[in-house]
Amino acid sequence: MVEKILEVAGPIGGFAALAFLVMAGLGHLLARQVAMSRETVRTLRVALEHDPSPGQLGHALSLWPEAAKYPPTPQRQELVKQATLEERRRADRTELIKGWVRVFLGLAFLGVALYVASLFIKAPPAGS
């Protein structure tokens, strides 16, 4: 009974493992991109907290134009607040993607295990 199931499910497990590995790889690349953009926002936030250059202020205002309605000091505080929120959102998104990558790697491992089991557990010949 198990042998017949493995005969069918083994090759499917191999293909599924390959698909999950590809999805995990793509997820890893996406997580790296989001993490790099988070690092950019973090750097901008730190600059805004201390002594931002006019270019950094302009960049922050281009990201969060709603802060332009405030006078200079509250404007910087609002920009720091928005940068902190955006950094947190990107960090959460990165962790979510990393969690899915771990799930895909686990499913790929199960697919490989199923495929390897199908290679070693064979159905006895029909005449036996």
Coordinates of C-alpha atoms in Angstrom, one line a residue:
M1 CA 0.0 0.0 0.0
V2 CA 2.7 2.5 1.0
E3 CA 4.8 1.4 -1.9
K4 CA 2.1 2.2 -4.4
I5 CA 1.5 5.7 -2.8
L6 CA 5.2 6.4 -2.9
E7 CA 5.3 5.3 -6.5
V8 CA 2.9 8.1 -7.5
A9 CA 3.8 10.7 -4.9
G10 CA 7.6 10.4 -5.1
P11 CA 8.0 12.2 -8.5
I12 CA 5.4 14.8 -7.5
G13 CA 7.4 15.4 -4.3
G14 CA 10.5 16.0 -6.3
F15 CA 8.8 18.5 -8.5
A16 CA 7.2 20.2 -5.6
A17 CA 10.5 20.4 -3.8
L18 CA 12.1 22.1 -6.8
A19 CA 9.1 24.5 -7.0
F20 CA 9.3 25.3 -3.3
L21 CA 13.1 25.9 -3.5
V22 CA 12.6 28.3 -6.4
M23 CA 9.9 30.1 -4.4
A24 CA 12.1 30.3 -1.3
G25 CA 14.9 31.7 -3.4
L26 CA 12.7 34.4 -4.9
G27 CA 11.3 35.2 -1.4
H28 CA 14.9 35.5 -0.1
L29 CA 15.8 38.0 -2.8
L30 CA 12.6 40.0 -2.1
A31 CA 13.4 40.0 1.6
R32 CA 16.9 41.3 0.9
Q33 CA 15.5 44.1 -1.2
V34 CA 13.0 45.1 1.5
A35 CA 15.7 44.9 4.1
M36 CA 18.0 47.2 2.0
S37 CA 15.1 49.7 1.6
R38 CA 14.5 49.5 5.3
E39 CA 18.2 50.3 5.9
T40 CA 17.9 53.4 3.6
V41 CA 14.9 54.6 5.6
R42 CA 16.7 53.9 8.9
T43 CA 19.7 56.0 7.7
L44 CA 17.3 58.8 6.7
R45 CA 15.5 58.6 10.1
V46 CA 18.8 58.8 12.0
A47 CA 19.9 61.8 9.9
L48 CA 16.5 63.5 10.6
E49 CA 16.9 62.9 14.3
H50 CA 20.3 64.7 14.4
D51 CA 21.3 67.2 11.8
P52 CA 19.8 66.5 8.3
S53 CA 21.3 68.1 5.2
P54 CA 18.9 70.0 2.9
G55 CA 19.1 67.0 0.5
Q56 CA 18.0 64.6 3.2
L57 CA 15.2 66.9 4.2
G58 CA 14.1 67.1 0.6
H59 CA 14.2 63.4 0.2
A60 CA 12.2 62.9 3.4
L61 CA 9.6 65.5 2.2
S62 CA 9.4 63.7 -1.2
L63 CA 8.6 60.5 0.7
W64 CA 6.1 62.1 3.1
P65 CA 4.7 65.3 1.5
E66 CA 2.0 65.6 4.1
A67 CA 4.7 66.8 6.6
A68 CA 5.3 70.0 4.5
K69 CA 2.3 71.7 6.1
Y70 CA 4.1 72.0 9.4
P71 CA 6.6 74.7 10.5
P72 CA 10.3 73.6 10.4
T73 CA 10.7 72.1 14.0
P74 CA 7.4 70.1 14.1
Q75 CA 8.0 69.2 10.5
R76 CA 11.3 67.4 11.4
Q77 CA 9.4 65.7 14.3
E78 CA 6.7 64.6 11.9
L79 CA 9.3 63.3 9.4
V80 CA 11.0 61.3 12.1
K81 CA 7.7 59.9 13.2
Q82 CA 6.8 58.9 9.6
A83 CA 10.3 57.5 9.0
T84 CA 10.0 55.4 12.2
L85 CA 6.6 54.0 11.1
E86 CA 7.9 53.2 7.7
E87 CA 11.0 51.5 9.0
R88 CA 8.8 49.4 11.3
R89 CA 6.5 48.5 8.4
R90 CA 9.4 47.4 6.3
A91 CA 10.9 45.4 9.1
D92 CA 7.6 43.6 9.6
R93 CA 7.4 42.9 5.9
T94 CA 10.9 41.6 5.9
E95 CA 10.2 39.2 8.8
L96 CA 6.9 38.1 7.2
I97 CA 8.7 37.2 3.9
K98 CA 11.5 35.4 5.9
G99 CA 8.8 33.4 7.7
W100 CA 7.3 32.3 4.3
V101 CA 10.8 31.4 3.1
R102 CA 11.3 29.1 6.1
V103 CA 7.9 27.5 5.3
F104 CA 8.8 27.0 1.7
L105 CA 12.2 25.5 2.7
G106 CA 10.4 23.1 5.1
L107 CA 8.0 22.0 2.4
A108 CA 10.9 21.5 0.0
F109 CA 12.6 19.3 2.6
L110 CA 9.4 17.2 2.8
G111 CA 9.2 17.0 -0.9
V112 CA 12.8 15.8 -1.1
A113 CA 12.2 13.3 1.7
L114 CA 9.2 11.9 -0.1
Y115 CA 11.2 11.6 -3.3
V116 CA 14.1 9.9 -1.6
A117 CA 11.7 7.5 0.1
S118 CA 10.1 6.6 -3.2
L119 CA 13.6 5.7 -4.5
F120 CA 14.3 3.3 -1.8
I121 CA 10.9 1.8 -1.0
K122 CA 9.8 -0.1 -4.1
A123 CA 6.7 -2.3 -4.6
P124 CA 7.5 -6.0 -4.8
P125 CA 7.0 -7.6 -8.2
A126 CA 3.4 -8.6 -9.0
G127 CA 4.3 -12.3 -9.2
S128 CA 5.7 -12.6 -5.7

